[in-house]
PDB file of C-alpha atoms in Angstrom:
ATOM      1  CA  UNK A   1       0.000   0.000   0.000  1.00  0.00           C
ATOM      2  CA  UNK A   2       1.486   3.279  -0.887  1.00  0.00           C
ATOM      3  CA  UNK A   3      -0.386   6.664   1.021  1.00  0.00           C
ATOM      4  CA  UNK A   4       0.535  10.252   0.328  1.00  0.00           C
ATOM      5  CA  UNK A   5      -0.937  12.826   2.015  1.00  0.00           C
ATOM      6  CA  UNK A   6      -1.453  16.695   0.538  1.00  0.00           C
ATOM      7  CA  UNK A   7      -2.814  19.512   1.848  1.00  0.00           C
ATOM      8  CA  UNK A   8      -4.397  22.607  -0.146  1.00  0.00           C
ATOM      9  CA  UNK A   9      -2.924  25.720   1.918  1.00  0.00           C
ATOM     10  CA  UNK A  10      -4.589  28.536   2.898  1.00  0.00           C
ATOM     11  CA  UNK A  11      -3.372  31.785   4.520  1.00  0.00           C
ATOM     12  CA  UNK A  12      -3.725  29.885   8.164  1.00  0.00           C
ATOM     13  CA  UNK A  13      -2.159  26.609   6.060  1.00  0.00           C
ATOM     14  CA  UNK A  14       0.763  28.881   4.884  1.00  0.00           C
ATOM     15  CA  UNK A  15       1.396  30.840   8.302  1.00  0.00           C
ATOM     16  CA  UNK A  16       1.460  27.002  10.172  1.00  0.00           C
ATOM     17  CA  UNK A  17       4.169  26.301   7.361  1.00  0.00           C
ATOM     18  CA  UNK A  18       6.163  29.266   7.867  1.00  0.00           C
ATOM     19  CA  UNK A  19       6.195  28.582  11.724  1.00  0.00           C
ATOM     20  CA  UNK A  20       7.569  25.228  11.533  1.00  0.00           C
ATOM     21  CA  UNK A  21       6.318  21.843  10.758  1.00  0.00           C
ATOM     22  CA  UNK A  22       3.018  20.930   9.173  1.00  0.00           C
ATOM     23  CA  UNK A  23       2.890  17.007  10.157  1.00  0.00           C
ATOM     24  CA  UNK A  24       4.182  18.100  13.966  1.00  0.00           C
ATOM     25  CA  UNK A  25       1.490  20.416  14.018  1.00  0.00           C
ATOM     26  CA  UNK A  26      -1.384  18.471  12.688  1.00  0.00           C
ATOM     27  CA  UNK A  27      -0.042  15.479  14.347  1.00  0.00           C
ATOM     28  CA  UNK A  28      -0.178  17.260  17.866  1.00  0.00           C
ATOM     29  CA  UNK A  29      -4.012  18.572  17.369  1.00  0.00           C
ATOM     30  CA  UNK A  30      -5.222  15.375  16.808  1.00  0.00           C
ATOM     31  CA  UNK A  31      -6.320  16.096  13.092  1.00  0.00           C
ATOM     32  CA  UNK A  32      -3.754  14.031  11.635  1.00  0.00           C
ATOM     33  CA  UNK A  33      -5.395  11.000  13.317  1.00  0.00           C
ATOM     34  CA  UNK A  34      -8.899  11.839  12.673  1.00  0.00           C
ATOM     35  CA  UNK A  35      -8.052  12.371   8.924  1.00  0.00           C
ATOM     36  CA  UNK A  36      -6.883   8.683   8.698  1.00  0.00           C
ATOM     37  CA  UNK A  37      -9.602   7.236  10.431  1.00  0.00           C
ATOM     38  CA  UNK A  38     -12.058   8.877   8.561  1.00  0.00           C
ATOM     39  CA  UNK A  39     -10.624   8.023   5.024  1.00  0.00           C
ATOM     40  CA  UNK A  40      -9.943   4.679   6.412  1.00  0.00           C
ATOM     41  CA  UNK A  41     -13.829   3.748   7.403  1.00  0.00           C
ATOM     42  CA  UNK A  42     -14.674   6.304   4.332  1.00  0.00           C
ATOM     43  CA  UNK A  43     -12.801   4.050   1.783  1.00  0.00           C
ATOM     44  CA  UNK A  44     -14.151   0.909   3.033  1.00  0.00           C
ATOM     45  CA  UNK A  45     -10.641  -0.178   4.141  1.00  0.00           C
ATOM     46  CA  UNK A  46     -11.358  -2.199   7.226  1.00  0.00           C
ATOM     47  CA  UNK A  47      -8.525  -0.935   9.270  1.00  0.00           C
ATOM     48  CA  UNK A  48      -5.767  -1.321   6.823  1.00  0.00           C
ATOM     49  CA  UNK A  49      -4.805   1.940   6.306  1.00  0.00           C
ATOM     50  CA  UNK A  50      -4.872   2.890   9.778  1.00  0.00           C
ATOM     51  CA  UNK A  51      -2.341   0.054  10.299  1.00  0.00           C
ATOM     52  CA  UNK A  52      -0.187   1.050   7.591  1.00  0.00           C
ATOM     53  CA  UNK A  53       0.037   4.094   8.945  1.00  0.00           C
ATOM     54  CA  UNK A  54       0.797   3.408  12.362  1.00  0.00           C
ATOM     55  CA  UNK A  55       4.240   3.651  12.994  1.00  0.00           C
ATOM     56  CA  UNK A  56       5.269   5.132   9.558  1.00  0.00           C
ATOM     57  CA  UNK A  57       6.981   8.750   9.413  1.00  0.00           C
ATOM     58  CA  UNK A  58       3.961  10.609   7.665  1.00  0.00           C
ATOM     59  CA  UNK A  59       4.737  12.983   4.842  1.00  0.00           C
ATOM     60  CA  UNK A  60       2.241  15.699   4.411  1.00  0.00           C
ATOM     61  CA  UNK A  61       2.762  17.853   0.622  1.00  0.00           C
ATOM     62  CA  UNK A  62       1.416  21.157   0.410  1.00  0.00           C
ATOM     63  CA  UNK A  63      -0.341  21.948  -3.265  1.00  0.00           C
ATOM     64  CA  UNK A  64      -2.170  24.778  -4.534  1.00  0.00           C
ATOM     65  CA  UNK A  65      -5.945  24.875  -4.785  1.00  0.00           C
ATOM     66  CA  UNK A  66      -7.452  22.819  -7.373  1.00  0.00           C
ATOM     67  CA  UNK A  67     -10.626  21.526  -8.739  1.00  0.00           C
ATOM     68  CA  UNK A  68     -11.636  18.081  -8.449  1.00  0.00           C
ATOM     69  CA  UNK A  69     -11.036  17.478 -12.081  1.00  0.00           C
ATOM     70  CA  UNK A  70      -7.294  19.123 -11.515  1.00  0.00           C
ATOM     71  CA  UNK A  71      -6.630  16.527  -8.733  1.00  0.00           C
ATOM     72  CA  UNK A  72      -7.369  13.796 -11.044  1.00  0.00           C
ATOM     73  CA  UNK A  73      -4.980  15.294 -13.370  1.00  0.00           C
ATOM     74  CA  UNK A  74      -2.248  15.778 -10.874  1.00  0.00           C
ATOM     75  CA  UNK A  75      -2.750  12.247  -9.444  1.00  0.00           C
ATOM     76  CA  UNK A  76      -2.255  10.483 -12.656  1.00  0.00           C
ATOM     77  CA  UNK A  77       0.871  12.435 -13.325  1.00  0.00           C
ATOM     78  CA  UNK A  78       2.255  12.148  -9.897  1.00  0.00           C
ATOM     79  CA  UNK A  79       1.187   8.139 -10.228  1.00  0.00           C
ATOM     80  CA  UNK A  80       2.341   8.157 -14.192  1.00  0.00           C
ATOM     81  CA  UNK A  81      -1.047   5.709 -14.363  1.00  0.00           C
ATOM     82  CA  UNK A  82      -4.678   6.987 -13.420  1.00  0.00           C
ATOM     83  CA  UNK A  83      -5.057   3.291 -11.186  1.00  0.00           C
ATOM     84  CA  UNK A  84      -4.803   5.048  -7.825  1.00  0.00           C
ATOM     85  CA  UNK A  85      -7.313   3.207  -5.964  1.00  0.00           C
ATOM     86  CA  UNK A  86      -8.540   5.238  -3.834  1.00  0.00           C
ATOM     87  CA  UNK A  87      -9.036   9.614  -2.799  1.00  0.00           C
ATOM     88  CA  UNK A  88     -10.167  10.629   0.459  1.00  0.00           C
ATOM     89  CA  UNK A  89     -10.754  14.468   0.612  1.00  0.00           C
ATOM     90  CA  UNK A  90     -12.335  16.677   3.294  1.00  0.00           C
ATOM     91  CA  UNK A  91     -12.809  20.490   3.636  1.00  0.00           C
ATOM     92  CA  UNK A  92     -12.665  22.262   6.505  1.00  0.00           C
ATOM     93  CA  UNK A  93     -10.918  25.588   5.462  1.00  0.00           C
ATOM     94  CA  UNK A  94      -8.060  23.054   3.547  1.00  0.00           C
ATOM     95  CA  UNK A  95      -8.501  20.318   1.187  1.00  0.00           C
ATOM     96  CA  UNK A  96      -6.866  17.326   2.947  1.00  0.00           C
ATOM     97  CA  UNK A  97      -6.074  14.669   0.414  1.00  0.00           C
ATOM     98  CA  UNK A  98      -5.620  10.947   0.882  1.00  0.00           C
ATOM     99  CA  UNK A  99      -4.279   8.987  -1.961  1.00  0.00           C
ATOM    100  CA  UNK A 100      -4.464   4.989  -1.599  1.00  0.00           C
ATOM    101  CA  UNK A 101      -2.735   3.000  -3.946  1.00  0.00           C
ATOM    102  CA  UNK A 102      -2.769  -0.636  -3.555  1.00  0.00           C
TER     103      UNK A 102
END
């Protein structure tokens, strides 16, 4: 299983960056965590990705905003294939993205 993890910034996004670490920060507020479970029960994964995840050094990207349609685009040319399984995205000020490929 291969997971990346991106982030759409926004001004608050940006000024967290600038301050020091993204993943430290989101990891220490919890949101990290809930992100994971959530794409995890979301994508119908039964757990998996929450163990893959556990006790792997989390890399969180920062991209500009898109539309969906962009993501799709960026994901097949980050993947050089469009058979990513899987996209888990939430809103909440930032577009979190998490991209399954099994």
């Amino acid at each position: 299983m291969q997971v990346e993890i991106y982030v759409e910034p926004s001004p608050l996004m940006q000024a967290l960056r600038a301050a020091g670490s993204v993943g430290s920060q989101m990891v220490s507020e919890g949101l990290l965590a809930n992100l994971i479970r959530g794409a995890d029960r979301d994508l119908g994964l039964g757990g998996r990705l929450i163990q893959h995840m556990s006790g792997n050094r989390i890399a969180i990207q920062t991209v500009n905003e898109m539309s969906d349609d962009q993501w799709r685009q960026f994901l097949n040319k980050r993947f050089g294939h469009s058979e990513w399984s899987r996209w888990f995205a939430k809103n909440s000020g930032n577009r979190y993205s998490i991209v399954v490929v099994e």
